[in-house]
XYZ file of C-alpha atoms in Angstrom:
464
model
C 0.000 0.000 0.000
C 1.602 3.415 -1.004
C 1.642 5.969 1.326
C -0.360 8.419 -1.210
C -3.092 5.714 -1.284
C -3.200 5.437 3.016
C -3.270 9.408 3.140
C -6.419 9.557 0.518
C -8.025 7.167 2.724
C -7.197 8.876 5.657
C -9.272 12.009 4.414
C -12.136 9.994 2.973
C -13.190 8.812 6.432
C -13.590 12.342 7.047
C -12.028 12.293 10.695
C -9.340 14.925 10.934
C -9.979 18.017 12.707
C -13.276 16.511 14.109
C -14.697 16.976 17.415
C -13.929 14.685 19.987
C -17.256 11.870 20.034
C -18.129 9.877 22.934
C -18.022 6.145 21.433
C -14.434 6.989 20.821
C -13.653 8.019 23.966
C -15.653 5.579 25.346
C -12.894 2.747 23.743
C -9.566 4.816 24.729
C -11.485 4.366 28.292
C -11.769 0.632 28.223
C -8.145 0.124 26.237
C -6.539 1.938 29.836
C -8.399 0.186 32.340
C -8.113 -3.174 30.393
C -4.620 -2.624 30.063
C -4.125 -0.864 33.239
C -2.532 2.243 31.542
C -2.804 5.803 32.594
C -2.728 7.390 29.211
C -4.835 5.735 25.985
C -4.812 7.651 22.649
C -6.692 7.136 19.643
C -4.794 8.691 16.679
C -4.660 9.496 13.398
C -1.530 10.072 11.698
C -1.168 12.496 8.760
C 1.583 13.478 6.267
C 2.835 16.183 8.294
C 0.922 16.009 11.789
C -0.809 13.525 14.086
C -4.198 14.199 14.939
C -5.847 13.068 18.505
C -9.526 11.558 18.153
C -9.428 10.687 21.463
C -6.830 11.042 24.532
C -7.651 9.859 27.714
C -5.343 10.541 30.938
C -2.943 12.732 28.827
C -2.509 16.526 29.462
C -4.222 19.531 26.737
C -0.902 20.845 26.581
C 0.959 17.480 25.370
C -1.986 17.034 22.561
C -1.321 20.391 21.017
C 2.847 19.660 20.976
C 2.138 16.263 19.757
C -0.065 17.519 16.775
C 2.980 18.203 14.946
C 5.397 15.484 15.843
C 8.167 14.194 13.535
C 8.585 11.588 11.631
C 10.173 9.706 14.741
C 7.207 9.881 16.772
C 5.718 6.351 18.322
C 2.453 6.175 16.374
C 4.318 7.213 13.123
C 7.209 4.181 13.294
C 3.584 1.867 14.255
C 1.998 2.573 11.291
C 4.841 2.286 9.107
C 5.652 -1.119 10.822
C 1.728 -1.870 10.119
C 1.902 -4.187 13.081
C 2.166 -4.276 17.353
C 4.366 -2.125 18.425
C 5.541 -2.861 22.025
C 8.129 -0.469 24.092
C 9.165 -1.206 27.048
C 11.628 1.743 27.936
C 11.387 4.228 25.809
C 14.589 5.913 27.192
C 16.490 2.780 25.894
C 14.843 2.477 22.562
C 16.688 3.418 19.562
C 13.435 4.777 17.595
C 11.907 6.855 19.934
C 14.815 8.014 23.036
C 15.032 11.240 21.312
C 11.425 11.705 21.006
C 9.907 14.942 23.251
C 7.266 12.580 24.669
C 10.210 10.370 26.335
C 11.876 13.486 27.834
C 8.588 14.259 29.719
C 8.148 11.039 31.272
C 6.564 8.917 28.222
C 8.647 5.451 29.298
C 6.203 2.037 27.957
C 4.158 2.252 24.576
C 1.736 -0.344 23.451
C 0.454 0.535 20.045
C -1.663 -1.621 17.323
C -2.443 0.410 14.046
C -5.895 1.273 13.071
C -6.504 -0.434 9.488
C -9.949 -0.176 7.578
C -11.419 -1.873 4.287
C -8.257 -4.596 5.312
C -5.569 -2.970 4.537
C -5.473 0.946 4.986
C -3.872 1.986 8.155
C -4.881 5.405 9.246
C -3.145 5.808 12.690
C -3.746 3.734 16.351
C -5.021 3.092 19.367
C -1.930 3.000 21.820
C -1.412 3.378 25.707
C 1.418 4.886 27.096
C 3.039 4.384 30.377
C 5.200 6.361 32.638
C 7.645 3.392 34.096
C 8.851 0.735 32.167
C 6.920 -2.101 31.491
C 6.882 -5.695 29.837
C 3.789 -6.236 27.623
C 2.454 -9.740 27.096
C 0.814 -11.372 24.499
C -2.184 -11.066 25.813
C -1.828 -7.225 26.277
C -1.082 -7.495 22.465
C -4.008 -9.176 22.141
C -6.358 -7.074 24.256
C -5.347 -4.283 22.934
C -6.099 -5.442 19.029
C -9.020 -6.766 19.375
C -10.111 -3.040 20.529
C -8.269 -1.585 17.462
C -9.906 -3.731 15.090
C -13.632 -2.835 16.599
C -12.310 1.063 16.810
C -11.438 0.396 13.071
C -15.107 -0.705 12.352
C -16.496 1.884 13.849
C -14.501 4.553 11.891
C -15.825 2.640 8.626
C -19.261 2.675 9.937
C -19.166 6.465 10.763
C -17.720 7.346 7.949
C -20.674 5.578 5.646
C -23.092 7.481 7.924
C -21.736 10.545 7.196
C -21.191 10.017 3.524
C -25.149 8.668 3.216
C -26.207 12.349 4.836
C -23.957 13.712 2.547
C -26.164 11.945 -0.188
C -29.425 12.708 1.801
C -29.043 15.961 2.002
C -27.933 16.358 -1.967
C -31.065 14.667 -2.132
C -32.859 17.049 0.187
C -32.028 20.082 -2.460
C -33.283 18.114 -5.163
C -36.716 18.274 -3.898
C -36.696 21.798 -2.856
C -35.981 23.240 -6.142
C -39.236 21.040 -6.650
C -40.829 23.804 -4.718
C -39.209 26.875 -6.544
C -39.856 26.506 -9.908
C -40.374 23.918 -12.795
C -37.456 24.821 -14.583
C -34.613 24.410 -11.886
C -36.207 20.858 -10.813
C -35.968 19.978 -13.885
C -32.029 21.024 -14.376
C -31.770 19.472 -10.844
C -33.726 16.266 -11.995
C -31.766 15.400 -15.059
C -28.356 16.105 -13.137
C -29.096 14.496 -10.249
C -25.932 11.933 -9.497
C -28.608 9.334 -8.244
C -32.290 7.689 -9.848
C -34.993 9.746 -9.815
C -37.844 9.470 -11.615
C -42.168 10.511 -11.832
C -44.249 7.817 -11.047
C -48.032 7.664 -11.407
C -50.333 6.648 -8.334
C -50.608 3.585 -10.218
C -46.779 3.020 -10.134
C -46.345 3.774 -13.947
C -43.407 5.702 -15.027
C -43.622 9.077 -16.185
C -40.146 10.741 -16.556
C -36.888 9.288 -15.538
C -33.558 10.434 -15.567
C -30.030 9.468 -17.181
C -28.724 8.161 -13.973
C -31.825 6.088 -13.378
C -31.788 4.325 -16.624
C -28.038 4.007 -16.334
C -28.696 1.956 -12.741
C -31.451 -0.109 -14.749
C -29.877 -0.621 -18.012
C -32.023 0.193 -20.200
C -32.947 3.577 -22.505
C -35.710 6.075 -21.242
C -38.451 4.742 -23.678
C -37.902 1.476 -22.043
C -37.954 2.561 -19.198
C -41.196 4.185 -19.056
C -43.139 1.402 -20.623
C -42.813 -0.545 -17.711
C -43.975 -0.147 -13.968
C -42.165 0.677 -11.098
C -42.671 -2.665 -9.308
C -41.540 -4.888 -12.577
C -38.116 -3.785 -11.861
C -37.956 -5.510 -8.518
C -36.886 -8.944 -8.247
C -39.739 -11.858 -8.242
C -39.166 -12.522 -5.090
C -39.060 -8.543 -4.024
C -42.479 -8.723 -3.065
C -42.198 -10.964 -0.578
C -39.544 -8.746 1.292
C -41.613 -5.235 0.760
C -42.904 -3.915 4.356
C -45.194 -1.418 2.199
C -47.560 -3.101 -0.008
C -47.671 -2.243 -3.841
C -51.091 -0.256 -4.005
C -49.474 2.258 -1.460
C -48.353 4.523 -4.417
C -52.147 5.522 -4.309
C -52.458 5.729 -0.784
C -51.857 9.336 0.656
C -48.732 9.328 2.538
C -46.105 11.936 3.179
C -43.233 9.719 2.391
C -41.786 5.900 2.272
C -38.446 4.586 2.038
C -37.202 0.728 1.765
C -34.254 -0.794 0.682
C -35.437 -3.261 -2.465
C -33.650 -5.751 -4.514
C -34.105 -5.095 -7.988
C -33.004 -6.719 -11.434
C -30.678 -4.874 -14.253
C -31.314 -5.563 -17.915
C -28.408 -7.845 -17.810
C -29.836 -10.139 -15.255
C -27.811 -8.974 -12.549
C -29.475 -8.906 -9.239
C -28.394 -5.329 -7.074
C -29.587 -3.419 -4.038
C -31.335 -0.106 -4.001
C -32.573 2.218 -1.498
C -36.016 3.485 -2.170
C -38.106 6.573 -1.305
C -41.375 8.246 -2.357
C -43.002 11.778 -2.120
C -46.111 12.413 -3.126
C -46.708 15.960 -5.481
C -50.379 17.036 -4.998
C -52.361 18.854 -7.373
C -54.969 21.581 -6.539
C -57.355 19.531 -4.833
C -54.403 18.002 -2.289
C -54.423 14.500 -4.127
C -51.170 12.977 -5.462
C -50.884 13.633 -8.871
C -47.307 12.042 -9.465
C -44.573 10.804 -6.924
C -41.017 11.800 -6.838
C -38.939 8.459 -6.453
C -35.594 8.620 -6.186
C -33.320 5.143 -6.208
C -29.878 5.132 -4.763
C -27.019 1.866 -5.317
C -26.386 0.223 -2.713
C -24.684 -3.108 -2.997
C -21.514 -1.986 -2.307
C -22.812 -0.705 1.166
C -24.587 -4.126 0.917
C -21.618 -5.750 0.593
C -19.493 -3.925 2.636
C -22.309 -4.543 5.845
C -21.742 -8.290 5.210
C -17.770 -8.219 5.400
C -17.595 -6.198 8.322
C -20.388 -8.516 10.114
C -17.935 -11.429 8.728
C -14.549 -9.913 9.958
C -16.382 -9.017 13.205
C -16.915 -12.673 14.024
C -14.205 -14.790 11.667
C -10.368 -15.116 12.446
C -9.057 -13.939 9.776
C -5.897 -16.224 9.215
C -8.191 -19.581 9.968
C -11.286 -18.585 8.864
C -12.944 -19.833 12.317
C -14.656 -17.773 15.177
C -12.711 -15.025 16.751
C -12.594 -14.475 20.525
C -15.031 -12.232 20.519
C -17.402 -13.779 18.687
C -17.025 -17.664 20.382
C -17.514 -15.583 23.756
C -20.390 -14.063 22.840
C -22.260 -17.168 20.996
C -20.700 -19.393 24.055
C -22.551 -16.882 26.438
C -26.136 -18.118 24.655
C -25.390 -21.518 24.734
C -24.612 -21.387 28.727
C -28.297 -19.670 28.640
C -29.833 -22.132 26.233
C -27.823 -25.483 28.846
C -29.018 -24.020 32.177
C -32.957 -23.738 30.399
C -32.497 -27.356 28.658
C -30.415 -28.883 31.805
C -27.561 -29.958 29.429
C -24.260 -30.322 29.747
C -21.302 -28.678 28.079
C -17.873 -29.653 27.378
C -14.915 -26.620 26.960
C -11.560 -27.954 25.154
C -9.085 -25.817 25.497
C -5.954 -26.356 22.677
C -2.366 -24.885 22.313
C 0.471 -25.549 19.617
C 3.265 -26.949 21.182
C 6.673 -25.245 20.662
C 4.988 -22.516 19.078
C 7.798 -20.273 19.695
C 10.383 -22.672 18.186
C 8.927 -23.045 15.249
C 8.333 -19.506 15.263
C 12.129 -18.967 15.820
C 13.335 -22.127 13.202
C 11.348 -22.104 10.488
C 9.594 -18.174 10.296
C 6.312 -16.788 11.243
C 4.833 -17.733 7.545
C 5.837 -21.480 8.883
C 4.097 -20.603 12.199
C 0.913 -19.624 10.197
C 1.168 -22.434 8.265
C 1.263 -24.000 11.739
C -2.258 -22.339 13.001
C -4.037 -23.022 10.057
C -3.269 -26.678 9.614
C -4.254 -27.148 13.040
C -7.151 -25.486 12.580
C -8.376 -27.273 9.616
C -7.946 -30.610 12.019
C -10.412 -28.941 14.930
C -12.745 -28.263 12.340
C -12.874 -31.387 10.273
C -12.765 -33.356 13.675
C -16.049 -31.384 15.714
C -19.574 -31.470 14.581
C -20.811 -28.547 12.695
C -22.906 -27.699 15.724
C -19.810 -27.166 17.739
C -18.038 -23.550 18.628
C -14.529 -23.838 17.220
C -12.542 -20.647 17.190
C -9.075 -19.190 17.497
C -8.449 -17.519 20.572
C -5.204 -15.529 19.616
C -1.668 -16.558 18.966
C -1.584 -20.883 18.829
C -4.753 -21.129 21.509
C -7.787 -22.630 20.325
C -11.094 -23.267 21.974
C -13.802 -26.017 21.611
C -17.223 -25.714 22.961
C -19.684 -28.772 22.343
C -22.636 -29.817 23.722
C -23.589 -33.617 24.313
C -20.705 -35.150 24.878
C -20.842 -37.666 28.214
C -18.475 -37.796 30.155
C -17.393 -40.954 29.624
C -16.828 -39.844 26.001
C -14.562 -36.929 26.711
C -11.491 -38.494 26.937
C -11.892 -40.680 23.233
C -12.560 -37.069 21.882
C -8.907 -35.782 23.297
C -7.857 -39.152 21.658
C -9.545 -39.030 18.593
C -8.335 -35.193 18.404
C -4.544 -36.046 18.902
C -4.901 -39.004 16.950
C -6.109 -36.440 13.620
C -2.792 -34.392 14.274
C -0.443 -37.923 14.041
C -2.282 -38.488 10.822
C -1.927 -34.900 9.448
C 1.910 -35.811 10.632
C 2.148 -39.222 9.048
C 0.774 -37.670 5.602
C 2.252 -35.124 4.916
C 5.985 -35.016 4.436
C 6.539 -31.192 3.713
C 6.225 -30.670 7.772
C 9.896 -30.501 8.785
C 8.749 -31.012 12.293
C 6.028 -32.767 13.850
C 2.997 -30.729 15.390
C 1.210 -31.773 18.298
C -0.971 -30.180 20.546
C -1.569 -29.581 24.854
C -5.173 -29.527 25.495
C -7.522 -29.326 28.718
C -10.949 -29.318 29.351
C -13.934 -28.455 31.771
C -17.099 -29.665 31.660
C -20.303 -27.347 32.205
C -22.831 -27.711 34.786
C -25.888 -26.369 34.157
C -27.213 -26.439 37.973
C -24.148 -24.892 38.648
C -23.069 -21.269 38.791
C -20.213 -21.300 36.178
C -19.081 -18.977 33.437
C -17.870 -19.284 30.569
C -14.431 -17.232 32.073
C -14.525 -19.586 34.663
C -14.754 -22.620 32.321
C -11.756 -21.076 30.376
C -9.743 -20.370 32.969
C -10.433 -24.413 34.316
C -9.672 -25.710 30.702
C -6.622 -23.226 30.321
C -4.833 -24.304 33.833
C -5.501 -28.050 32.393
C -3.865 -27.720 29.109
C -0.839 -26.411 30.777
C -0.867 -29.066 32.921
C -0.762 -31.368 29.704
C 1.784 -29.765 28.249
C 4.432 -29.499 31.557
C 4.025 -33.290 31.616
C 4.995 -33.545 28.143
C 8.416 -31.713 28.911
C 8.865 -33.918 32.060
């Protein structure tokens, strides 16, 4: 990614020089107390400046010197780096000693960069600390998961703003309605997005260029058809507004709508309706306008997908297996059911790490992976937890049955081992487990915690 490209994306999320906003505060508040920091900073780092979205334990005075901070500034070498970037004494470190934030007291840095649409990085969320300190994985990890739902929520925002943006262009279309024929008509053909004059029996009247360029098809084809026969067939079932509602008298309707082009190809639009009354106060045409939107479509579907799915495994994240765990501890204790947790780590993850590479280590992660999820039922939670630690939930499984699992589990990874001779080294895998009890008062932290202490246990007797 060039820097030229990360800087225009940097502007079109339309954050710089902004106000400071509570939901983004809100997160540099939960990144210091998780991480026990006194300073958390959510910032975005420009060509020539750094700009602070959010600060939280950090002086006015050090924001304003900060805004213009050289290229040897903390967040500036973590976006660069486009990874975790973990300080322990600043005072010692050869990027950032010099920096002015480590002569006034600026000693530990944690900071994971801020990247939207999967590969733009547009500054981070960091936490600062005035002693030294040794940051674990699991700080690492902490702290990224909150950068990653930060990132999503600077996506979000800035389709929000751009769809007001659109609403209000929108907005100024149908006021030059009101002041004259001529300008709504200049403002009518122009308009960027379909528009069109529709009949109270949903025939077309006028459209213009950019609706038949949305549709396909020339203006004379366009208007001999109806408004509803460019829906898909099975639009009708999805409409919360029936179709004889053009004649009814309302103010105004929107829906989104899935419609068909001339080609066959099935797209999303966003629909909406005003009603034009004639002397008497009857509609005598509607004003429909029809906006794209399958990219937003398709952009709400891979940020609900990257929200829940590990990206280098393609199974659950943390955050989603503890939130779809915490319903099936609800649906146990009303079904009186059991649950088993597994609980699995690589073994000599950090040698292999060391040996062979990190792309080695990934290859690692994601063969084990594909074993958990070709070994458990389709019904069963499998996700990555971070780093080489996986988690299993399942339900059904007697006791008695638990430990043939383990078995048949370890016995999967000898096979992976036995057939396939590009491994230069043979995997294998600690694991521990806890069983739910639905009469009981356990949670799901409690059951991980049980499972993790086990797995350890597994693997210090495999070093005895």
């Amino acid at each position: 990614m060039s820097e030229i490209s990360r800087r225009a994306a940097l502007r079109s999320v339309k954050l710089l020089d902004t106000p400071s906003e509570e939901r983004f505060d809100r997160l540099a508040s939960v990144a210091a107390a998780s991480l026990n920091a006194p300073v958390a900073l959510i910032t975005l780092v420009d060509e020539d400046r750094q700009f602070c979205k959010s600060a939280v334990g950090l002086p006015g005075d050090w924001l304003r010197d900060s805004g213009s901070a050289g290229a040897n500034s903390f967040c500036r070498h973590t976006v660069a780096l486009g990874e975790p970037l973990a300080i322990e004494d600043a005072r010692r470190h050869p990027l950032v000693r010099s920096h002015p934030a480590t002569a006034r007291g600026v000693v530990s840095y944690l900071g994971v960069p801020l990247i939207v649409h999967g590969r733009h990085v547009l500054g981070t969320l960091s936490v600062l600390g005035f002693e030294p300190r040794r940051w674990t994985d699991l700080d690492v990890r902490t702290l990224s998961d909150l950068a990653s739902v930060v990132a999503e929520i600077i996506e979000l925002r800035a389709a929000v703003v751009d769809a007001e943006q659109k609403a209000v262009a929108a907005e100024a279309v149908q006021n030059a309605l009101l002041d004259g024929e001529e300008r709504f008509r200049t403002a009518f053909e122009l308009a960027p997005i379909g528009m069109g004059l529709v009949t109270p029996q949903g025939r077309w009247m006028e459209v213009n260029a950019a609706l038949c360029n949305l549709f396909g098809y020339t203006r004379d084809e366009m208007v001999e058809r109806a408004l509803f026969e460019l829906t898909h067939p099975v639009a009708a079932s999805d409409d919360r507004i029936p179709h004889d509602s053009m004649s009814v008298h309302v103010e105004r309707y929107q829906m989104d709508r899935r419609c068909v082009h001339r080609s066959g190809r099935e797209f999303w639009v966003q629909l909406s309706a005003s009603p034009v009354a004639g002397e008497g106060g009857d509609p005598i045409y509607y004003l429909v306008q029809m906006q794209d939107l399958t990219t937003r479509k398709s952009e709400e579907e891979r940020l609900r997908t990257l929200s829940l799915e590990d990206e280098l495994t393609g199974l659950y994240n943390r955050r989603a297996f503890l939130a779809m765990a915490g319903e099936q501890f609800k649906l146990a204790r009303r079904q009186d059911r059991g649950l088993v947790l597994l609980f699995a780590d690589i073994d000599r993850m950090k040698w292999i790490n060391d040996t062979f590479g990190h792309l080695e280590g990934d290859r690692a992660i994601r063969t084990v992976a594909s074993v958990l999820k070709h070994t458990f039922r389709e019904s069963d939670l499998v996700a990555r937890m971070g780093g080489d630690e996986f988690a299993i939930l399942a339900a059904d499984v007697p006791e008695n049955d638990l430990s043939i699992l383990i078995q048949r589990l370890t016995e999967q990874i000898e096979r992976v081992n036995a057939d396939d001779a590009t491994h230069a080294y043979p995997l294998s895998i600690s694991i521990g487990s806890a069983l739910f009890d639905p009469t009981g008062p356990s949670s799901i932290e409690n059951l991980i915690a049980l499972a993790d202490a086990k797995m350890y246990m597994d693997k210090g007797a495999k070093s005895d």
